[in-house]
């Protein structure tokens, strides 16, 4: 376990009253909805950011919004920190608890409440998985667009918390662009409806603020999301390039030409080797960079679009072009890409960065990344969403070697600073969580962070929701009571 | 009146005003003065000298401009590179008259979004970053110039559509997109409001990527496109994109709509004029004496709402956003209570009194009143950003 990121000291008064608190919580929930035994708490001690872990005070798994409200009301009254949790797939430690905190998991809020096809929306409980929404409307020819890699497991509640993206957001946008409304429990247990089925809501854009707030403003228990008509077909094409610069320039020209494919994914040579060894996707091994460009529509449309894209790629010296000839081949091409994290995990421990940079800076940031990694004596594989500049360098290291693990974390921080300095940001879709919390001062001024924290306090005056996340522990406003510091 | 010429002067103006808690009426080109409640203060903060495109790299699909930059200057720079603001910002001048020039800051301050909103999102979806001055005279940066950014709280969305009541934009950074190579608008004639709603829902369910869907009932159809659409109700569906693709999708959409009524196709040039007329509410532009509402509801509820109102009062209406955006002209009284009760009964939404006499606007809540917990939350947010309440006091109801 690493120690670069600090945790705040747990509130001793809460720990001392644990038995009493657990008894009170049990009164607020049906049987089997409260987890208190240490061995049963272990699965909740971390999320997908596994280098850090802490056992929570208890885990509540409520079955209704009203139960969530009762829990929050209680925690607010006694200043007990609340950690909202979806499926625990956060890559930034967004769901990592602490000894004095109650985890409120939404896994039992898993009903699809309404599918409204004429209005192309669905109302679902927060614990419904991302993929389940698309599956529920698939036969009717619709889908829910944001598709994070963890979509089989991750919940819509977690997606809203992190404003999740995915490979296809180049065309369809991220969660905030596909969310119409939420039902949310406020700090004092009040249940509010923000937005609904209409395309906009009255007043300030509270929905925009809640989306991506990393569980700090309230607990979302229901969501109304947009559905989109499914394209007739989709076809990925592989392009191999002799240099990363050529691949980068090709991406710029495709987009500049007014062609917005649904996805443009980039892989560098180490990533190609790792994924090919795992998936046997037929990736070319003699190239420095690979693009997977996916277009969609009817056969005629896809052919016309691909003809233009291939033309552009040729102008940039593409050395391999491989069009999928069947659904099986298409699936294989994506299998390589989608298994990138898993395949990397089989050969090495890794941490995954998530900075976004302006498209014009891609080549520069890639070469600087290599330089940083070399300085620490590590290896890196790059797999990312090239169309929107969202980089995912995977830094490989040996977790059994504490010194190397430390180097990997430090190298990651250097890469994120590089992304900010290149005009980008710390995180494009994984969230700040605890992972990037202490880097926030690199992207934002003191006044910027103070302003965000003042707005946060308007939602949660005592900072009970996910208090150790996003904002550096130092310099928090005094107005925020105990949990803030 | 303050008229800062750069960000430092802007900060100084606001810091001065904050020090003595002097409220400021924030103005860009003044083309949307009629929108919202009249601002209850004398001192004006005029941003029309804070102009200029700060950075624009067409290959990155992003532009940064100072808040007072005329929209025309932005559009001209985009035109030169065959790019556009994809959310088709509504121009309020036809509704309010006046000779001002809309600014890019004003566009985002009111979240002005046009017909393509159903496909490409609203202004707020395309705003990537802002630099604004808060009510304490501090420069605050939020967001950035990249498409994907989840770093910290999204104050960008909060500021978009806040009518200048939270902060004053210094610069805005927004997404731009290549203009579609071609476009075609399919018009189905003769449908009543309910049939049109069903046809639009059906079109949106097809994999043809309809980029705009509006219905113009018989009473308004003669007031768009110089009256070219004859006198039958027109249900308009727009397709855009690469030529080969639009060709294919047009045939599919025509086939799907063939049994609804007579179908015609409008070419790109006339289509642009048609959608501009719809976006800017041309049909009701000249009826200055009649109260005009902008109503946002569930798409399938739009026509039901209008039918329900017709039983009780004189109204005229047309629909954008697949029926979810209703432009509603009342014959006499604004009928706010009646309208808002009907909206609530139909599953919710909100109504904004976009145009009415000063007397009417003084007696009717211009914006939809919020439930108490949300109103209190909004007031706390306002206090967190503009603690002395110096920005546009009274413009929106909290």
Coordinates of N, CA, C and O in Angstrom, one line a residue, chain B residues 153-224:
Chain B
X153 N -15.3 21.0 -9.6 CA -16.7 21.2 -9.9 C -16.9 22.0 -11.2 O -16.1 22.9 -11.5
X154 N -18.0 21.7 -11.9 CA -18.2 22.2 -13.2 C -18.9 23.6 -13.1 O -20.1 23.7 -13.3
X155 N -18.2 24.6 -12.7 CA -18.8 25.9 -12.6 C -19.1 26.5 -14.0 O -19.9 27.4 -14.1
X156 N -18.5 25.9 -15.0 CA -18.8 26.3 -16.4 C -20.3 26.2 -16.7 O -21.0 27.2 -17.1
X157 N -20.9 25.0 -16.4 CA -22.3 24.8 -16.6 C -23.1 25.8 -15.7 O -24.1 26.3 -16.2
X158 N -22.7 25.9 -14.5 CA -23.4 26.8 -13.6 C -23.5 28.2 -14.1 O -24.6 28.9 -14.0
X159 N -22.4 28.7 -14.6 CA -22.4 30.1 -15.1 C -23.2 30.3 -16.4 O -23.8 31.3 -16.6
X160 N -23.2 29.2 -17.2 CA -24.0 29.3 -18.5 C -25.5 29.4 -18.1 O -25.9 28.6 -17.3
X161 N -26.1 30.3 -18.7 CA -27.6 30.4 -18.4 C -27.9 31.1 -17.0 O -29.0 31.0 -16.6
X162 N -26.9 31.7 -16.4 CA -27.2 32.3 -15.1 C -27.5 33.8 -15.2 O -27.6 34.5 -14.3
X163 N -27.7 34.3 -16.5 CA -28.1 35.7 -16.7 C -27.3 36.7 -16.1 O -27.8 37.7 -15.6
X164 N -26.0 36.4 -16.0 CA -25.1 37.4 -15.4 C -25.3 37.7 -13.9 O -24.9 38.7 -13.4
X165 N -25.9 36.8 -13.2 CA -26.2 37.0 -11.8 C -25.2 36.4 -10.9 O -25.2 36.6 -9.7
X166 N -24.2 35.6 -11.5 CA -23.3 35.0 -10.6 C -21.9 35.6 -10.8 O -21.1 35.7 -9.8
X167 N -21.5 35.8 -12.0 CA -20.2 36.3 -12.3 C -20.2 37.0 -13.6 O -21.2 36.9 -14.4
X168 N -19.1 37.8 -13.9 CA -19.0 38.5 -15.2 C -18.0 37.8 -16.0 O -16.8 37.7 -15.6
X169 N -18.4 37.2 -17.2 CA -17.4 36.6 -18.0 C -16.3 37.6 -18.5 O -16.6 38.7 -18.9
X170 N -15.1 37.1 -18.4 CA -14.0 37.9 -19.0 C -13.7 37.2 -20.4 O -13.8 37.9 -21.4
X171 N -13.4 35.9 -20.4 CA -13.3 35.2 -21.7 C -14.1 33.9 -21.6 O -14.3 33.4 -20.5
X172 N -14.6 33.5 -22.7 CA -15.3 32.2 -22.8 C -14.5 31.3 -23.9 O -14.0 31.8 -24.9
X173 N -14.4 30.0 -23.6 CA -13.8 29.1 -24.5 C -14.8 28.0 -24.9 O -15.5 27.4 -24.0
X174 N -15.0 27.8 -26.2 CA -16.1 27.0 -26.6 C -15.7 26.1 -27.7 O -14.8 26.4 -28.5
X175 N -16.5 25.0 -27.9 CA -16.3 24.0 -28.9 C -16.9 24.6 -30.2 O -18.0 25.2 -30.2
X176 N -16.2 24.4 -31.3 CA -16.8 24.7 -32.6 C -16.7 23.4 -33.5 O -15.9 22.5 -33.2
X177 N -17.5 23.3 -34.5 CA -17.5 22.1 -35.4 C -17.5 22.5 -36.8 O -17.9 23.6 -37.2
X178 N -17.0 21.6 -37.7 CA -17.1 21.9 -39.1 C -18.5 22.0 -39.5 O -19.4 21.3 -39.0
X179 N -18.8 22.9 -40.5 CA -20.2 23.0 -41.0 C -20.5 21.7 -41.7 O -19.6 21.2 -42.4
X180 N -21.7 21.3 -41.7 CA -22.1 20.2 -42.5 C -21.9 20.4 -43.9 O -22.1 21.6 -44.4
X181 N -21.4 19.4 -44.6 CA -21.2 19.6 -46.1 C -22.5 19.9 -46.8 O -22.5 20.8 -47.7
X182 N -23.5 19.3 -46.4 CA -24.8 19.6 -47.0 C -25.9 19.4 -46.0 O -25.7 18.8 -44.9
X183 N -27.1 19.8 -46.4 CA -28.3 19.6 -45.5 C -29.5 19.5 -46.4 O -29.6 20.0 -47.5
X184 N -30.5 18.8 -45.8 CA -31.8 18.7 -46.5 C -32.9 18.8 -45.5 O -32.7 18.2 -44.4
X185 N -34.0 19.5 -45.7 CA -35.1 19.5 -44.8 C -36.3 18.9 -45.4 O -36.7 19.3 -46.5
X186 N -36.8 17.9 -44.8 CA -38.0 17.2 -45.3 C -39.2 17.9 -44.6 O -39.3 18.0 -43.4
X187 N -40.2 18.2 -45.4 CA -41.4 18.9 -44.8 C -42.6 18.0 -45.1 O -42.9 17.6 -46.3
X188 N -43.3 17.5 -44.0 CA -44.5 16.8 -44.2 C -45.6 17.8 -44.0 O -45.7 18.5 -43.0
X189 N -46.6 17.8 -44.9 CA -47.6 18.8 -44.8 C -48.9 18.2 -44.3 O -49.2 17.0 -44.5
X190 N -49.7 19.1 -43.7 CA -51.1 18.7 -43.4 C -51.3 18.0 -42.0 O -52.5 17.6 -41.7
X191 N -50.3 17.8 -41.2 CA -50.5 17.1 -40.0 C -51.0 18.1 -38.9 O -50.7 19.2 -38.8
X192 N -52.0 17.5 -38.1 CA -52.4 18.3 -36.9 C -51.3 18.2 -35.8 O -50.3 17.4 -36.0
X193 N -51.4 18.9 -34.7 CA -50.3 19.0 -33.8 C -50.0 17.6 -33.2 O -48.8 17.2 -33.0
X194 N -51.0 16.8 -32.9 CA -50.8 15.5 -32.3 C -50.2 14.5 -33.3 O -49.2 13.8 -33.0
X195 N -50.6 14.6 -34.6 CA -50.0 13.7 -35.6 C -48.5 14.1 -35.8 O -47.7 13.3 -36.0
X196 N -48.3 15.4 -35.8 CA -46.9 15.9 -36.0 C -46.0 15.4 -34.9 O -44.9 15.0 -35.1
X197 N -46.5 15.5 -33.6 CA -45.7 15.0 -32.5 C -45.3 13.5 -32.7 O -44.2 13.1 -32.5
X198 N -46.3 12.7 -33.1 CA -46.0 11.3 -33.4 C -45.0 11.1 -34.5 O -44.1 10.3 -34.4
X199 N -45.2 11.9 -35.6 CA -44.3 11.8 -36.7 C -42.9 12.2 -36.3 O -41.9 11.5 -36.7
X200 N -42.8 13.2 -35.5 CA -41.4 13.7 -35.1 C -40.8 12.6 -34.2 O -39.6 12.3 -34.4
X201 N -41.5 12.0 -33.3 CA -41.0 11.0 -32.4 C -40.5 9.8 -33.3 O -39.5 9.2 -33.0
X202 N -41.3 9.5 -34.3 CA -41.0 8.3 -35.2 C -39.7 8.6 -35.9 O -38.8 7.8 -36.1
X203 N -39.6 9.9 -36.4 CA -38.3 10.2 -37.2 C -37.1 10.2 -36.3 O -36.0 9.7 -36.7
X204 N -37.3 10.7 -35.0 CA -36.1 10.7 -34.1 C -35.7 9.3 -33.7 O -34.6 9.1 -33.2
X205 N -36.7 8.3 -33.8 CA -36.3 6.9 -33.5 C -35.6 6.2 -34.6 O -35.1 5.1 -34.4
X206 N -35.6 6.8 -35.8 CA -34.9 6.1 -36.9 C -33.4 6.4 -36.9 O -33.0 7.5 -36.4
X207 N -32.6 5.5 -37.4 CA -31.1 5.8 -37.4 C -30.7 6.7 -38.5 O -29.9 6.4 -39.4
X208 N -31.4 7.9 -38.6 CA -31.0 8.8 -39.7 C -30.5 10.1 -39.2 O -30.2 11.0 -39.9
X209 N -30.4 10.3 -37.9 CA -29.8 11.4 -37.3 C -30.4 12.7 -37.7 O -29.8 13.6 -38.3
X210 N -31.7 12.9 -37.3 CA -32.4 14.1 -37.5 C -31.7 15.2 -36.7 O -31.6 15.0 -35.5
X211 N -31.4 16.3 -37.3 CA -30.6 17.4 -36.5 C -31.6 18.5 -36.1 O -31.1 19.4 -35.3
X212 N -32.8 18.5 -36.5 CA -33.8 19.5 -36.1 C -35.2 19.0 -36.4 O -35.3 18.3 -37.5
X213 N -36.1 19.2 -35.5 CA -37.5 18.7 -35.7 C -38.5 19.7 -35.2 O -38.5 20.0 -34.0
X214 N -39.2 20.4 -36.1 CA -40.1 21.4 -35.6 C -41.5 21.2 -36.3 O -41.6 20.6 -37.4
X215 N -42.5 21.7 -35.7 CA -43.8 21.7 -36.3 C -44.5 23.1 -36.3 O -44.5 23.8 -35.3
X216 N -44.9 23.5 -37.5 CA -45.5 24.8 -37.6 C -47.0 24.6 -38.0 O -47.3 24.3 -39.1
X217 N -47.9 24.9 -37.0 CA -49.3 24.7 -37.3 C -49.8 25.7 -38.4 O -49.0 26.7 -38.7
X218 N -50.9 25.5 -38.9 CA -51.4 26.3 -40.0 C -51.4 27.8 -39.7 O -51.1 28.7 -40.6
X219 N -51.7 28.2 -38.4 CA -51.8 29.6 -38.1 C -50.4 30.3 -38.2 O -50.4 31.5 -38.3
X220 N -49.3 29.6 -38.2 CA -48.0 30.3 -38.2 C -47.2 30.0 -39.5 O -46.3 30.7 -39.8
X221 N -47.6 29.0 -40.2 CA -46.7 28.5 -41.3 C -46.5 29.6 -42.4 O -45.4 29.6 -43.0
X222 N -47.5 30.5 -42.5 CA -47.3 31.5 -43.6 C -46.3 32.6 -43.2 O -45.9 33.4 -44.0
X223 N -45.9 32.5 -41.9 CA -45.0 33.6 -41.4 C -43.5 33.2 -41.4 O -42.7 33.8 -40.7
X224 N -43.2 32.1 -42.0 CA -41.8 31.7 -42.1 C -41.4 31.6 -43.6 O -42.3 31.4 -44.5

